[in-house]
C-alpha cells in the first residue's frame, strides 16, 4: 500500500506565532494521496486548508510531523509539485504565454521546447487563442485556467489547487470541473484540491478529506467510489453528499461503517480508481 | 483610467477645463496692466513679458540660462538618481543592505536639502562642482526612497509565486520584483527630476556665479527688472510642468497594467 502513496502526510502540525502567542493552525493531520488520485479537502473557512497546501508545496517548512513525497520529506518547492493559488496570481505585466512560460523557467528546456509546452498547455485549458492577451483582459474563469496551465506546464506529479473555482458562477464552475477531470484523466496527474463545495468534492474526487477548525484537524475521510462521469442527481451521488455533509456538521468524528454497499473502508484507505 | 486617457490623443474636455484659470488670470493681467492702475515696477504689462525673452538684450539671456540650467539638471540628476537607484536596490533587495545602509540613509535624509548648501560651498566653493553635487543630492533621496519602497512593497503573493516556480535570482528580479516595483520607481524618477530642477535653480540662486535660470532671476531682482523676474519664474514653471506631463504619459506607457489591476 505504502509504495503506491505519492504523498504521505503524517502527524503534521503547524503553529503560527501571532503577537508572541502560539496559534495552532493544524493538529495531527494524517492522510495519504495515491498516485493519480484526485483528493479534495473540505472544511469551513479558517480550518487550515490553504496552510496545508502551502506546507505541501514547500513554501513553509516550519512544521511538525512529516510530509513525504515519494518517501522524501518536503523541504522546498520543487518541480514535482504545482500549485494554483486561491487568487490566480498571474503577473499583470506578462502576457498569458509569458505567465505560463514562467512555470518552465527553472527547467533547462530549450526556448523552442518551452514554446511548444506553453502552447500545448494553453490548448489543454482551451486558451490557445489568448496567449498574447494580458491577465486583465481575461475573465475570472479564464485567469484560473491560465493559472492551471502555468502550474501544469512543468509536468508536476502532483497538482495542488486552492479553491480554484471558488469565485466563479455556477455555469463556468461546472464547465471547469469537467475540464479539471479531463486534465486529470488525460494528464495522469495527481490532484489535491481544496474546496468549500461538497457537491464539487463528490463530483470530482476519489477521496474527500473533511477537516474541522480550531485547530485544523482531519475529522474524517470519505471515499467516493462512483464511476465517472458522475450524475449529480443519482441516488448514490446524493448519498455520498449526505455523508460528507453529516461529517461536516456533526460534532463527533465521522464513522465510516455507514458506507453504502457495506464495503470495508479504512479511514486512510485508498479509493479505487474509476474505470 | 481617466488619468491615462488625459495624456493620449486629443486634449479632453477635462484638460481644456484646466486651462480656464490660467486664461482668466492672463486676461486680468492684460486688463490691469493696460489700465495703469498698478505701478509698472510691481506688475509689468503682459505684452512686455512676452516680448522680453526675444527683444530685450538682457531678457534674451534667459535662453542661455535655461540651456545651462537644463544641462546642469540633467547631469546632476544622472549622478544623483543613478546613485539613488543603486542605494534603493541595495536597501530594497537585500536585508543585509538595508541593515547596513538604511539607518544612515534615514538619518541623512532628515536634513532639509537646502541646508546642504553652506556645507557644499565650504567643501567645493561656489562653482560648478558644488552645484552639481547639490543637484545630485536633491535627486538622490527621492530616487533611493521610491526604489526601496517599490521593492519592499512587492506583494508577498508574488514573492511566493516566484519561489513556488523556483525562479532564478535573475529572473525573480527581472520578471517579478522589478516590474512590481516599477510604478514606484517611475514616480521616484519623476520626483527626482522635479527636485533636481528645483535644486538646480535653488543652487544657482543661492550660490550665484555662471549662467542659469536661477542666476537670471538674481540679476533681474538686483536690477529691479520685474519683467525679467517674471520671465525667469515662467521658465521655471514651464520646465516643471513639462517634467510632470512627460511622466504622466511615460507612466501610462510603461505601466499599462496599473490602470486596470487584474
Ligand atoms: N502567516 C500566518 N500567520 C498567522 N496566522 C496565520 C497565517 N496564515 C494563516 N493563519 C491562520 O491560520 C488559520 C488557517 O488559515 P488558512 O488560510 O489555512 O485557512 P483556510 O482553511 O484556507 O480558510 P479559507 O477557506 O477561508 O481559505 C487562520 O485562522 C489564519 O488566521
Ligand atoms: Mg484558503
Coordinates of C-alpha atoms and ligand atoms in Angstrom, one line a residue:
Chain A
X1 CA 0.0 0.0 0.0
X2 CA 2.7 2.5 1.0
X3 CA 4.6 2.1 -2.2
X4 CA 1.6 3.5 -4.2
X5 CA 1.3 6.5 -2.0
X6 CA 2.7 9.5 -3.8
X7 CA 2.0 11.9 -0.9
X8 CA 2.1 10.8 2.7
X9 CA 1.1 13.3 5.3
X10 CA 2.0 12.0 8.7
X11 CA 1.0 13.7 12.0
X12 CA 1.5 17.1 10.6
X13 CA 1.0 20.1 13.0
X14 CA 1.6 23.7 12.3
X15 CA 1.7 26.5 14.8
X16 CA 1.9 30.2 13.8
X17 CA 3.2 32.7 16.3
X18 CA 0.9 35.7 16.4
X19 CA 1.8 38.5 18.8
X20 CA 4.2 36.2 20.6
X21 CA 1.4 33.8 21.2
X22 CA 1.4 30.3 19.5
X23 CA -1.7 29.7 17.5
X24 CA -2.2 26.1 16.5
X25 CA -3.5 26.0 12.9
X26 CA -3.1 22.3 12.1
X27 CA -3.0 19.4 14.5
X28 CA -2.0 15.9 13.7
X29 CA -3.1 15.9 10.1
X30 CA -2.9 12.4 8.7
X31 CA -3.8 11.2 5.2
X32 CA -2.3 9.9 2.1
X33 CA -2.7 10.6 -1.6
X34 CA -2.1 7.8 -4.1
X35 CA -0.6 8.1 -7.5
X36 CA -3.2 9.6 -9.9
X37 CA -5.7 10.0 -7.2
X38 CA -8.0 13.1 -7.0
X39 CA -8.3 14.1 -3.4
X40 CA -10.4 17.1 -2.2
X41 CA -10.0 18.8 1.1
X42 CA -13.1 20.3 2.5
X43 CA -13.8 22.3 5.7
X44 CA -15.0 25.6 6.9
X45 CA -13.1 28.8 6.5
X46 CA -10.0 29.1 8.6
X47 CA -9.5 25.4 9.3
X48 CA -6.1 25.5 7.7
X49 CA -6.7 24.2 4.2
X50 CA -4.6 26.8 2.5
X51 CA -1.9 26.4 5.1
X52 CA -1.8 22.6 4.4
X53 CA -1.3 23.2 0.7
X54 CA 1.4 25.8 1.5
X55 CA 3.2 23.1 3.5
X56 CA 2.9 20.5 0.7
X57 CA 4.1 22.9 -1.9
X58 CA 7.1 23.7 0.2
X59 CA 6.5 27.4 1.0
X60 CA 6.7 26.8 4.7
X61 CA 8.9 24.2 6.2
X62 CA 8.4 25.1 9.8
X63 CA 6.0 22.3 10.8
X64 CA 6.0 19.2 12.9
X65 CA 5.5 15.7 11.5
X66 CA 6.3 14.6 8.0
X67 CA 5.1 15.3 4.6
X68 CA 6.6 12.7 2.4
X69 CA 6.6 12.9 -1.4
X70 CA 7.7 9.5 -2.7
X71 CA 9.1 8.8 0.7
X72 CA 11.2 12.0 0.9
X73 CA 10.4 14.8 3.3
X74 CA 9.5 18.0 1.6
X75 CA 12.0 20.8 2.3
X76 CA 11.5 23.3 -0.5
X77 CA 9.3 23.9 -3.6
X78 CA 10.1 21.5 -6.4
X79 CA 9.2 20.8 -9.9
X80 CA 7.3 17.7 -8.9
X81 CA 4.6 20.0 -7.3
X82 CA 2.5 22.6 -9.0
X83 CA 0.0 24.9 -7.2
X84 CA -2.9 27.0 -8.3
X85 CA -3.5 29.6 -5.6
X86 CA -6.8 30.8 -4.4
X87 CA -6.2 34.1 -6.2
X88 CA -4.8 33.2 -9.6
X89 CA -1.6 35.2 -9.2
X90 CA -1.0 35.8 -12.8
X91 CA 1.6 38.6 -13.2
X92 CA -0.3 41.5 -14.8
X93 CA 2.8 42.7 -16.7
X94 CA 3.2 39.5 -18.5
X95 CA 1.1 38.1 -21.3
X96 CA -0.7 34.8 -20.7
X97 CA 2.0 33.0 -22.7
X98 CA 4.8 34.6 -20.7
X99 CA 3.0 33.8 -17.4
X100 CA 2.7 30.2 -18.4
X101 CA 6.3 30.0 -19.6
X102 CA 7.3 31.2 -16.1
X103 CA 6.4 27.7 -15.0
X104 CA 9.3 26.3 -17.0
X105 CA 11.8 29.0 -16.0
X106 CA 13.7 26.8 -13.7
X107 CA 13.9 24.0 -16.2
X108 CA 16.7 23.7 -18.8
X109 CA 14.3 23.3 -21.7
X110 CA 15.3 25.0 -25.0
X111 CA 13.2 28.0 -26.0
X112 CA 11.6 26.0 -28.7
X113 CA 10.6 23.3 -26.3
X114 CA 9.2 25.9 -23.8
X115 CA 7.2 27.5 -26.6
X116 CA 5.8 24.2 -27.5
X117 CA 4.9 23.2 -24.0
X118 CA 3.3 26.5 -23.4
X119 CA 1.2 26.2 -26.5
X120 CA 0.2 22.6 -25.6
X121 CA -0.9 23.6 -22.1
X122 CA -2.8 26.6 -23.3
X123 CA -4.5 24.3 -25.6
X124 CA -5.3 21.9 -22.8
X125 CA -7.1 24.7 -20.9
X126 CA -8.7 26.0 -24.1
X127 CA -6.8 29.3 -24.1
X128 CA -4.9 28.7 -27.3
X129 CA -6.2 32.0 -28.8
X130 CA -5.4 34.0 -25.7
X131 CA -1.6 33.5 -25.4
X132 CA -0.9 37.1 -26.3
X133 CA -3.6 38.6 -24.1
X134 CA -2.8 40.1 -20.7
X135 CA -4.4 38.9 -17.5
X136 CA -6.7 42.0 -17.1
X137 CA -8.2 41.1 -20.5
X138 CA -9.3 37.6 -19.2
X139 CA -12.4 36.7 -17.3
X140 CA -12.1 35.2 -13.9
X141 CA -12.5 31.6 -15.2
X142 CA -10.0 32.2 -18.0
X143 CA -7.5 33.6 -15.5
X144 CA -7.9 30.5 -13.4
X145 CA -7.4 28.3 -16.4
X146 CA -4.2 30.2 -17.3
X147 CA -3.0 29.6 -13.7
X148 CA -3.8 25.9 -14.1
X149 CA -1.8 25.9 -17.4
X150 CA 1.1 27.6 -15.6
X151 CA 1.1 25.0 -12.8
X152 CA 0.9 22.1 -15.3
X153 CA 3.5 23.2 -17.8
X154 CA 6.4 21.9 -15.8
X155 CA 4.6 18.5 -15.7
X156 CA 4.3 18.2 -11.9
X157 CA 3.5 14.8 -10.5
X158 CA 1.0 16.4 -8.1
X159 CA -1.2 19.5 -8.7
X160 CA -2.4 21.4 -5.7
X161 CA -5.5 23.5 -6.2
X162 CA -6.6 26.0 -3.6
X163 CA -10.3 26.7 -4.3
X164 CA -9.6 27.3 -7.9
X165 CA -13.3 27.6 -8.8
X166 CA -14.4 29.4 -5.7
X167 CA -15.2 32.8 -7.1
X168 CA -16.9 31.6 -10.3
X169 CA -20.5 31.5 -11.4
X170 CA -22.1 28.0 -11.4
X171 CA -22.1 27.5 -15.1
X172 CA -18.4 28.4 -15.5
X173 CA -17.8 26.3 -12.5
X174 CA -19.4 23.2 -13.8
X175 CA -17.6 23.6 -17.1
X176 CA -14.2 24.0 -15.3
X177 CA -15.0 21.0 -13.1
X178 CA -15.3 18.9 -16.2
X179 CA -12.2 20.4 -17.6
X180 CA -10.3 19.5 -14.4
X181 CA -11.5 16.0 -14.6
X182 CA -10.4 15.8 -18.3
X183 CA -6.9 17.2 -17.4
X184 CA -6.7 14.7 -14.5
X185 CA -7.6 11.8 -16.7
X186 CA -5.6 12.8 -19.7
X187 CA -2.5 14.1 -17.9
X188 CA -2.3 11.3 -15.3
X189 CA -1.6 13.9 -12.7
X190 CA -2.4 13.5 -9.1
X191 CA -4.6 16.3 -7.7
X192 CA -5.2 17.7 -4.3
X193 CA -7.9 20.3 -4.3
X194 CA -9.3 22.5 -1.6
X195 CA -13.0 23.4 -2.0
X196 CA -15.9 24.7 0.0
X197 CA -18.4 23.0 -2.2
X198 CA -19.5 19.5 -1.1
X199 CA -21.1 18.7 -4.5
X200 CA -17.9 19.7 -6.2
X201 CA -15.9 17.4 -4.0
X202 CA -18.1 14.5 -4.6
X203 CA -18.3 15.2 -8.3
X204 CA -14.6 15.3 -8.8
X205 CA -12.7 13.3 -6.2
X206 CA -11.8 9.8 -5.3
X207 CA -11.5 10.7 -1.7
X208 CA -12.7 13.6 0.4
X209 CA -10.7 14.8 3.5
X210 CA -13.1 16.5 5.8
X211 CA -11.5 19.0 8.2
X212 CA -12.6 20.8 11.3
X213 CA -11.3 24.1 12.6
X214 CA -9.6 25.5 15.7
X215 CA -7.2 23.8 15.4
X216 CA -7.4 22.3 12.0
X217 CA -7.9 18.6 12.2
X218 CA -9.0 15.8 9.9
X219 CA -12.5 14.9 11.0
X220 CA -12.8 12.1 8.6
X221 CA -12.0 10.7 5.2
X222 CA -14.9 9.9 2.8
X223 CA -14.0 7.7 -0.2
X224 CA -16.1 8.4 -3.3
X225 CA -16.4 5.2 -5.2
X226 CA -18.6 6.3 -8.0
X227 CA -17.7 5.7 -11.7
X228 CA -17.2 8.7 -14.0
X229 CA -19.0 10.6 -15.4
X230 CA -20.9 11.1 -12.3
X231 CA -24.5 12.1 -12.2
X232 CA -25.2 14.8 -9.6
X233 CA -28.8 13.7 -9.3
X234 CA -28.2 10.0 -8.8
X235 CA -29.1 8.4 -5.5
X236 CA -25.6 7.2 -4.7
X237 CA -24.1 10.6 -5.5
X238 CA -26.6 12.2 -3.1
X239 CA -25.9 9.6 -0.5
X240 CA -22.1 10.4 -0.5
X241 CA -23.0 14.1 -0.4
X242 CA -25.1 13.5 2.7
X243 CA -22.3 11.6 4.4
X244 CA -19.9 14.5 3.8
X245 CA -22.4 17.0 5.0
X246 CA -23.1 14.9 8.1
X247 CA -19.4 14.7 8.8
X248 CA -19.0 18.4 8.4
X249 CA -21.9 19.5 10.7
X250 CA -21.9 16.7 13.3
X251 CA -19.7 17.1 16.3
X252 CA -18.2 13.6 16.7
X253 CA -15.7 12.3 14.2
X254 CA -17.0 10.6 11.2
X255 CA -17.8 7.0 11.5
X256 CA -17.1 5.0 8.4
X257 CA -19.1 1.9 8.7
X258 CA -22.2 3.6 7.4
X259 CA -20.8 3.4 3.9
X260 CA -23.1 2.2 1.1
X261 CA -22.7 -1.3 -0.3
X262 CA -21.1 -2.2 3.1
X263 CA -17.6 -2.1 1.6
X264 CA -15.0 -2.1 4.4
X265 CA -13.4 1.3 4.5
X266 CA -10.4 2.3 6.5
X267 CA -10.0 6.0 7.4
X268 CA -6.9 6.3 5.3
X269 CA -7.8 3.8 2.6
X270 CA -7.1 4.3 -1.0
X271 CA -10.2 4.9 -3.1
X272 CA -10.4 2.7 -6.1
X273 CA -9.8 4.3 -9.4
X274 CA -12.7 4.9 -11.6
X275 CA -12.6 2.8 -14.7
Chain B
X1 CA -8.0 55.3 -16.3
X2 CA -9.0 58.9 -16.7
X3 CA -5.5 59.9 -15.8
X4 CA -4.1 57.9 -18.6
X5 CA -6.7 59.0 -21.2
X6 CA -5.8 62.6 -20.5
X7 CA -2.4 62.1 -21.9
X8 CA -3.1 60.3 -25.1
X9 CA -4.9 61.5 -28.2
X10 CA -6.6 64.9 -28.4
X11 CA -6.9 67.1 -25.3
X12 CA -10.0 66.1 -23.5
X13 CA -12.6 68.4 -22.1
X14 CA -11.1 67.9 -18.7
X15 CA -7.7 69.2 -19.7
X16 CA -9.3 72.1 -21.6
X17 CA -11.2 73.0 -18.5
X18 CA -7.8 73.1 -16.7
X19 CA -6.8 76.0 -19.0
X20 CA -9.7 78.2 -17.8
X21 CA -8.0 79.6 -14.7
X22 CA -4.7 80.5 -16.4
X23 CA -6.6 82.2 -19.2
X24 CA -8.7 84.2 -16.8
X25 CA -5.6 85.2 -14.9
X26 CA -3.7 86.3 -18.0
X27 CA -6.7 88.2 -19.2
X28 CA -6.9 90.0 -15.9
X29 CA -3.2 90.7 -16.1
X30 CA -3.6 92.3 -19.5
X31 CA -6.5 94.4 -18.4
X32 CA -5.0 95.6 -15.2
X33 CA -1.6 96.2 -16.9
X34 CA -3.1 98.3 -19.6
X35 CA -5.2 100.5 -17.3
X36 CA -2.1 101.6 -15.5
X37 CA -3.8 101.1 -12.1
X38 CA -0.7 99.3 -10.7
X39 CA 2.8 100.6 -10.6
X40 CA 4.8 99.1 -13.5
X41 CA 7.6 98.0 -11.1
X42 CA 5.2 95.7 -9.3
X43 CA 3.3 94.3 -12.3
X44 CA 4.8 94.7 -15.7
X45 CA 2.3 94.5 -18.6
X46 CA 1.8 91.1 -20.1
X47 CA 2.8 92.2 -23.5
X48 CA 6.2 93.2 -22.2
X49 CA 6.8 89.8 -20.5
X50 CA 6.0 88.1 -23.8
X51 CA 8.5 90.2 -25.8
X52 CA 11.4 90.4 -23.3
X53 CA 12.8 87.0 -23.9
X54 CA 13.1 87.8 -27.7
X55 CA 13.7 91.5 -28.0
X56 CA 15.4 92.7 -24.8
X57 CA 19.2 92.3 -24.7
X58 CA 19.1 91.3 -21.1
X59 CA 16.0 89.2 -21.5
X60 CA 17.4 87.2 -24.3
X61 CA 20.0 85.7 -22.0
X62 CA 17.1 83.6 -20.5
X63 CA 17.6 81.0 -23.3
X64 CA 21.3 80.6 -22.5
X65 CA 20.4 80.4 -18.8
X66 CA 17.7 77.8 -19.5
X67 CA 20.1 75.7 -21.5
X68 CA 22.8 75.9 -18.8
X69 CA 20.3 75.1 -16.1
X70 CA 18.9 72.1 -18.0
X71 CA 22.3 70.8 -18.7
X72 CA 23.2 71.1 -15.0
X73 CA 19.9 69.5 -14.0
X74 CA 20.4 66.5 -16.4
X75 CA 24.0 66.0 -15.2
X76 CA 23.2 66.3 -11.6
X77 CA 20.1 64.1 -12.0
X78 CA 22.0 61.4 -13.8
X79 CA 24.6 61.2 -11.0
X80 CA 22.1 61.5 -8.1
X81 CA 19.3 59.3 -9.5
X82 CA 21.9 56.7 -10.5
X83 CA 23.4 56.6 -7.1
X84 CA 19.9 56.8 -5.5
X85 CA 18.7 53.8 -7.6
X86 CA 21.7 51.8 -6.5
X87 CA 21.1 52.6 -2.9
X88 CA 17.4 51.9 -3.3
X89 CA 18.1 48.5 -4.9
X90 CA 20.7 47.7 -2.2
X91 CA 18.2 48.5 0.6
X92 CA 15.2 47.0 -1.2
X93 CA 16.7 43.7 -2.4
X94 CA 18.9 42.7 0.4
X95 CA 18.1 42.6 4.1
X96 CA 21.8 43.0 4.8
X97 CA 22.0 46.0 2.6
X98 CA 19.0 47.5 4.3
X99 CA 20.5 47.0 7.7
X100 CA 23.8 48.4 6.6
X101 CA 22.6 51.5 4.7
X102 CA 19.1 52.0 6.0
X103 CA 19.8 53.8 9.3
X104 CA 22.4 56.2 7.9
X105 CA 20.2 56.9 4.9
X106 CA 17.2 57.7 7.1
X107 CA 19.3 60.0 9.3
X108 CA 20.9 61.9 6.5
X109 CA 17.6 62.2 4.7
X110 CA 16.2 64.3 7.6
X111 CA 18.5 67.1 6.7
X112 CA 16.5 69.6 4.6
X113 CA 18.2 69.6 1.2
X114 CA 18.9 73.3 1.2
X115 CA 20.7 73.0 4.4
X116 CA 23.4 71.3 2.5
X117 CA 24.3 74.5 0.6
X118 CA 26.6 76.0 3.3
X119 CA 28.4 72.7 3.7
X120 CA 28.8 72.2 0.0
X121 CA 30.1 75.7 -0.7
X122 CA 32.6 75.2 2.1
X123 CA 33.8 72.0 0.5
X124 CA 33.5 72.7 -3.2
X125 CA 33.4 76.5 -3.5
X126 CA 30.5 78.1 -5.4
X127 CA 31.5 76.8 -8.9
X128 CA 30.0 74.0 -10.9
X129 CA 31.0 71.2 -8.7
X130 CA 29.1 72.4 -5.7
X131 CA 26.0 73.0 -7.8
X132 CA 26.3 69.6 -9.4
X133 CA 26.7 67.8 -6.1
X134 CA 23.7 69.7 -4.7
X135 CA 21.5 68.8 -7.6
X136 CA 22.7 65.2 -7.3
X137 CA 21.8 65.2 -3.6
X138 CA 18.4 66.6 -4.4
X139 CA 17.7 63.8 -6.8
X140 CA 19.3 61.0 -4.8
X141 CA 16.9 60.9 -1.9
X142 CA 13.6 60.6 -3.6
X143 CA 15.1 58.1 -6.1
X144 CA 16.5 55.9 -3.4
X145 CA 13.4 56.1 -1.3
X146 CA 11.0 55.2 -4.0
X147 CA 13.1 52.4 -5.4
X148 CA 13.4 50.9 -1.9
X149 CA 9.7 51.3 -1.2
X150 CA 8.7 49.8 -4.5
X151 CA 10.8 46.7 -3.9
X152 CA 9.7 46.4 -0.3
X153 CA 6.1 46.6 -1.3
X154 CA 6.2 43.7 -3.8
X155 CA 3.2 41.7 -2.7
X156 CA 4.0 38.5 -0.7
X157 CA 1.8 36.7 -3.1
X158 CA 4.2 37.4 -5.9
X159 CA 7.2 36.5 -3.9
X160 CA 5.6 33.2 -3.0
X161 CA 4.9 32.6 -6.6
X162 CA 8.5 33.3 -7.5
X163 CA 9.7 30.7 -5.0
X164 CA 7.0 28.1 -6.0
X165 CA 8.1 28.5 -9.6
X166 CA 11.7 28.3 -8.4
X167 CA 12.7 31.3 -10.5
X168 CA 16.4 32.0 -10.7
X169 CA 17.5 35.1 -8.8
X170 CA 17.9 36.9 -12.1
X171 CA 14.5 36.0 -13.4
X172 CA 13.0 36.7 -10.0
X173 CA 14.4 40.2 -10.3
X174 CA 13.5 40.9 -13.9
X175 CA 10.2 39.1 -14.1
X176 CA 8.7 39.7 -10.6
X177 CA 10.5 42.3 -8.4
X178 CA 11.4 44.9 -10.9
X179 CA 8.0 45.1 -12.8
X180 CA 6.2 45.1 -9.5
X181 CA 8.3 48.0 -8.2
X182 CA 8.3 49.8 -11.5
X183 CA 5.4 52.2 -10.8
X184 CA 7.1 53.4 -7.6
X185 CA 10.4 53.6 -9.3
X186 CA 8.9 55.7 -12.2
X187 CA 7.3 58.0 -9.6
X188 CA 10.7 58.2 -8.0
X189 CA 12.3 59.3 -11.2
X190 CA 9.7 61.9 -11.6
X191 CA 10.1 63.3 -8.1
X192 CA 13.9 63.1 -8.5
X193 CA 13.7 65.1 -11.8
X194 CA 11.5 67.8 -10.2
X195 CA 13.7 68.1 -7.2
X196 CA 16.7 68.2 -9.4
X197 CA 15.1 71.1 -11.2
X198 CA 14.2 72.9 -8.1
X199 CA 17.7 72.1 -6.7
X200 CA 19.3 73.4 -9.9
X201 CA 17.6 76.8 -9.7
X202 CA 17.9 77.0 -6.0
X203 CA 21.7 76.3 -6.1
X204 CA 22.1 78.9 -8.8
X205 CA 20.1 81.4 -6.9
X206 CA 22.0 80.7 -3.6
X207 CA 25.5 80.3 -5.0
X208 CA 25.4 82.7 -7.9
X209 CA 28.2 82.5 -10.4
X210 CA 27.9 81.4 -14.0
X211 CA 24.8 81.0 -16.0
X212 CA 21.4 79.6 -15.3
X213 CA 17.7 80.4 -14.7
X214 CA 18.4 81.0 -11.0
X215 CA 21.2 83.5 -11.8
X216 CA 18.9 85.1 -14.4
X217 CA 16.4 85.6 -11.6
X218 CA 19.0 87.1 -9.2
X219 CA 20.1 89.5 -11.9
X220 CA 16.5 90.5 -12.6
X221 CA 15.9 91.2 -8.9
X222 CA 19.1 93.2 -8.5
X223 CA 18.3 95.4 -11.5
X224 CA 14.7 95.8 -10.4
X225 CA 13.6 94.3 -13.6
X226 CA 10.2 92.8 -12.8
X227 CA 9.8 91.7 -16.4
X228 CA 12.9 89.6 -16.2
X229 CA 12.0 88.1 -12.9
X230 CA 8.6 87.0 -14.2
X231 CA 10.2 85.5 -17.4
X232 CA 12.5 83.5 -15.1
X233 CA 9.7 82.3 -13.0
X234 CA 7.7 81.3 -16.1
X235 CA 10.7 79.4 -17.4
X236 CA 11.0 77.6 -14.1
X237 CA 7.3 76.7 -14.1
X238 CA 7.2 75.5 -17.7
X239 CA 10.1 73.1 -17.2
X240 CA 8.4 71.7 -14.1
X241 CA 5.2 71.3 -15.9
X242 CA 6.8 69.5 -18.8
X243 CA 8.5 67.1 -16.5
X244 CA 5.2 66.3 -14.9
X245 CA 3.4 65.9 -18.2
X246 CA 6.1 63.7 -19.7
X247 CA 6.0 61.4 -16.7
X248 CA 2.3 61.0 -16.8
X249 CA 2.4 59.6 -20.3
X250 CA 5.6 57.6 -19.5
X251 CA 3.8 56.0 -16.6
X252 CA 0.9 55.2 -18.8
X253 CA 3.1 53.6 -21.4
X254 CA 5.5 51.7 -19.1
X255 CA 3.0 50.6 -16.5
X256 CA -0.1 49.9 -18.6
X257 CA -1.4 47.3 -16.1
X258 CA -1.7 49.8 -13.3
X259 CA -4.8 51.4 -14.6
X260 CA -6.6 48.1 -14.6
X261 CA -5.3 45.8 -11.8
X262 CA -6.2 42.2 -12.5
Ligands
LIG1 N1 1.0 33.7 8.1 C1 0.1 33.5 9.1 N2 0.3 33.9 10.4 C2 -0.5 33.7 11.4 N3 -1.7 33.1 11.2 C3 -2.0 32.6 10.0 C4 -1.1 32.8 8.9 N4 -1.6 32.2 7.8 C5 -2.8 31.7 8.2 N5 -3.0 31.9 9.5 C6 -4.2 31.4 10.3 O1 -4.3 30.1 10.1 C7 -5.7 29.7 10.0 C8 -5.9 28.9 8.8 O2 -5.7 29.7 7.7 P1 -5.9 29.1 6.2 O3 -5.7 30.2 5.2 O4 -5.1 27.9 6.1 O5 -7.4 28.7 6.2 P2 -8.3 28.1 5.1 O6 -8.9 26.8 5.6 O7 -7.6 28.1 3.8 O8 -9.5 29.2 5.0 P3 -10.4 29.6 3.7 O9 -11.3 28.5 3.5 O10 -11.1 30.9 4.2 O11 -9.4 29.9 2.6 C9 -6.5 31.0 10.1 O12 -7.0 31.1 11.4 C10 -5.4 32.1 9.9 O13 -5.8 33.2 10.6
LIG2 MG1 -7.8 29.2 2.0

